[in-house]
Amino acid sequence: MTPVGATNVGSIVINFDAELRTNSLLSDKAADKSPNGYAEATYGAASRVLHGRALGRGEEMGGFRLGSTVVLVFEAPEGEVGETEGWNGEGQWRKGGWNWGVRNGQTVKVGEALGWVDDKA
């Protein structure tokens, strides 16, 4: 997941990074040292296996302070769409692949599953 903050609108708080300051050039010490005016926060060293910070189910990663969003990019198995089987009434069911549990534009609540991988291939 990548938190994305709107310029001059709000800020992002990451619960496990007390040093992170966003949208605040004066208080962001790492950004003050950069000639570009910003610094990238990475957490790859937090886990050699995951290459990032592990979060438990339902654990809050952080929060937004006005005008921000999350971009979720991931890889999932494509699966197969059968000719007669695999139709769930709203969309195609991908046997052995990723299936969305939400619709475009739907409001998602904390802890709600976005989808699942059908492992019954």
Short mmCIF file of C-alpha atoms in Angstrom, two decimals:
data_model
loop_
_atom_site.label_atom_id
_atom_site.label_comp_id
_atom_site.label_asym_id
_atom_site.label_seq_id
_atom_site.Cartn_x
_atom_site.Cartn_y
_atom_site.Cartn_z
CA MET A 1 0.00 0.00 0.00
CA THR A 2 1.10 3.50 -0.69
CA PRO A 3 -0.47 6.42 1.15
CA VAL A 4 -0.83 9.45 -1.14
CA GLY A 5 -1.40 12.88 0.33
CA ALA A 6 -2.80 15.87 -1.51
CA THR A 7 -0.47 18.86 -1.76
CA ASN A 8 -1.19 21.63 0.74
CA VAL A 9 -4.37 19.94 1.94
CA GLY A 10 -3.51 17.41 4.62
CA SER A 11 -0.90 15.09 5.99
CA ILE A 12 -0.27 11.41 6.54
CA VAL A 13 0.51 9.73 9.87
CA ILE A 14 2.17 6.28 9.90
CA ASN A 15 1.74 4.65 13.32
CA PHE A 16 5.09 2.87 13.34
CA ASP A 17 7.11 5.88 12.12
CA ALA A 18 7.14 8.64 14.74
CA GLU A 19 9.74 10.62 12.75
CA LEU A 20 7.63 10.94 9.58
CA ARG A 21 6.23 14.40 8.89
CA THR A 22 4.29 15.09 5.70
CA ASN A 23 3.19 18.37 4.15
CA SER A 24 5.33 20.28 6.64
CA LEU A 25 8.64 21.44 5.19
CA LEU A 26 9.70 23.16 8.42
CA SER A 27 9.27 20.16 10.72
CA ASP A 28 10.43 17.39 8.35
CA LYS A 29 14.13 17.11 9.19
CA ALA A 30 14.90 14.54 6.46
CA ALA A 31 13.24 16.69 3.78
CA ASP A 32 15.12 19.79 4.95
CA LYS A 33 18.40 18.01 4.14
CA SER A 34 17.29 17.06 0.62
CA PRO A 35 17.92 19.52 -2.22
CA ASN A 36 14.58 18.40 -3.72
CA GLY A 37 12.62 19.39 -0.62
CA TYR A 38 11.37 15.87 0.02
CA ALA A 39 12.65 12.49 1.18
CA GLU A 40 11.21 9.03 0.54
CA ALA A 41 10.34 6.89 3.55
CA THR A 42 10.98 3.19 2.94
CA TYR A 43 10.47 0.27 5.30
CA GLY A 44 12.14 -2.55 3.34
CA ALA A 45 14.64 -3.17 6.13
CA ALA A 46 11.84 -3.89 8.62
CA SER A 47 11.64 -7.50 7.39
CA ARG A 48 14.07 -9.41 5.18
CA VAL A 49 11.27 -11.80 4.20
CA LEU A 50 8.48 -9.32 3.49
CA HIS A 51 10.70 -6.38 2.49
CA GLY A 52 8.42 -4.13 4.51
CA ARG A 53 6.59 -3.72 7.80
CA ALA A 54 4.17 -6.54 8.67
CA LEU A 55 0.76 -5.56 10.00
CA GLY A 56 -1.70 -7.82 11.77
CA ARG A 57 -5.23 -8.32 10.51
CA GLY A 58 -7.23 -5.19 11.26
CA GLU A 59 -4.18 -3.34 12.60
CA GLU A 60 -4.22 0.35 11.75
CA MET A 61 -1.29 1.39 9.56
CA GLY A 62 -1.84 5.08 10.10
CA GLY A 63 -4.22 7.78 9.12
CA PHE A 64 -4.91 10.74 6.91
CA ARG A 65 -5.42 14.33 7.92
CA LEU A 66 -7.70 15.68 5.17
CA GLY A 67 -7.47 15.09 1.44
CA SER A 68 -5.53 11.85 1.10
CA THR A 69 -6.05 8.35 -0.30
CA VAL A 70 -4.39 4.92 -0.62
CA VAL A 71 -3.08 3.35 -3.81
CA LEU A 72 -3.07 -0.44 -3.58
CA VAL A 73 -0.85 -2.25 -6.10
CA PHE A 74 -0.38 -6.01 -5.88
CA GLU A 75 0.20 -9.17 -7.87
CA ALA A 76 -2.31 -12.02 -7.78
CA PRO A 77 -2.83 -15.19 -9.80
CA GLU A 78 -4.94 -14.59 -12.90
CA GLY A 79 -6.86 -17.87 -12.79
CA GLU A 80 -9.24 -19.18 -15.42
CA VAL A 81 -12.78 -18.25 -16.34
CA GLY A 82 -14.85 -21.34 -17.16
CA GLU A 83 -17.48 -21.39 -19.94
CA THR A 84 -20.43 -22.52 -17.81
CA GLU A 85 -19.08 -22.42 -14.29
CA GLY A 86 -17.58 -19.43 -12.61
CA TRP A 87 -20.40 -16.92 -12.94
CA ASN A 88 -21.42 -15.37 -9.64
CA GLY A 89 -24.24 -13.18 -10.96
CA GLU A 90 -22.31 -9.90 -10.74
CA GLY A 91 -19.09 -10.70 -12.56
CA GLN A 92 -16.85 -13.52 -13.64
CA TRP A 93 -15.55 -15.88 -11.01
CA ARG A 94 -11.88 -16.62 -11.65
CA LYS A 95 -11.19 -20.24 -10.75
CA GLY A 96 -7.72 -20.40 -9.17
CA GLY A 97 -7.30 -16.63 -9.31
CA TRP A 98 -8.13 -13.28 -7.74
CA ASN A 99 -11.81 -12.38 -7.27
CA TRP A 100 -12.94 -8.90 -6.27
CA GLY A 101 -15.27 -8.66 -3.29
CA VAL A 102 -16.07 -4.98 -3.88
CA ARG A 103 -17.50 -3.01 -6.79
CA ASN A 104 -16.13 0.11 -8.45
CA GLY A 105 -16.90 3.18 -6.34
CA GLN A 106 -18.05 1.16 -3.32
CA THR A 107 -17.15 2.51 0.13
CA VAL A 108 -14.75 0.16 1.92
CA LYS A 109 -14.66 -0.05 5.71
CA VAL A 110 -11.68 -0.96 7.91
CA GLY A 111 -11.17 -4.72 7.96
CA GLU A 112 -13.47 -5.38 5.00
CA ALA A 113 -12.04 -7.87 2.49
CA LEU A 114 -11.36 -6.39 -0.94
CA GLY A 115 -11.36 -9.84 -2.51
CA TRP A 116 -9.91 -13.33 -2.29
CA VAL A 117 -7.94 -15.92 -4.23
CA ASP A 118 -9.97 -18.98 -5.18
CA ASP A 119 -7.57 -21.77 -4.27
CA LYS A 120 -9.89 -24.58 -5.45
CA ALA A 121 -8.35 -24.75 -8.93
#
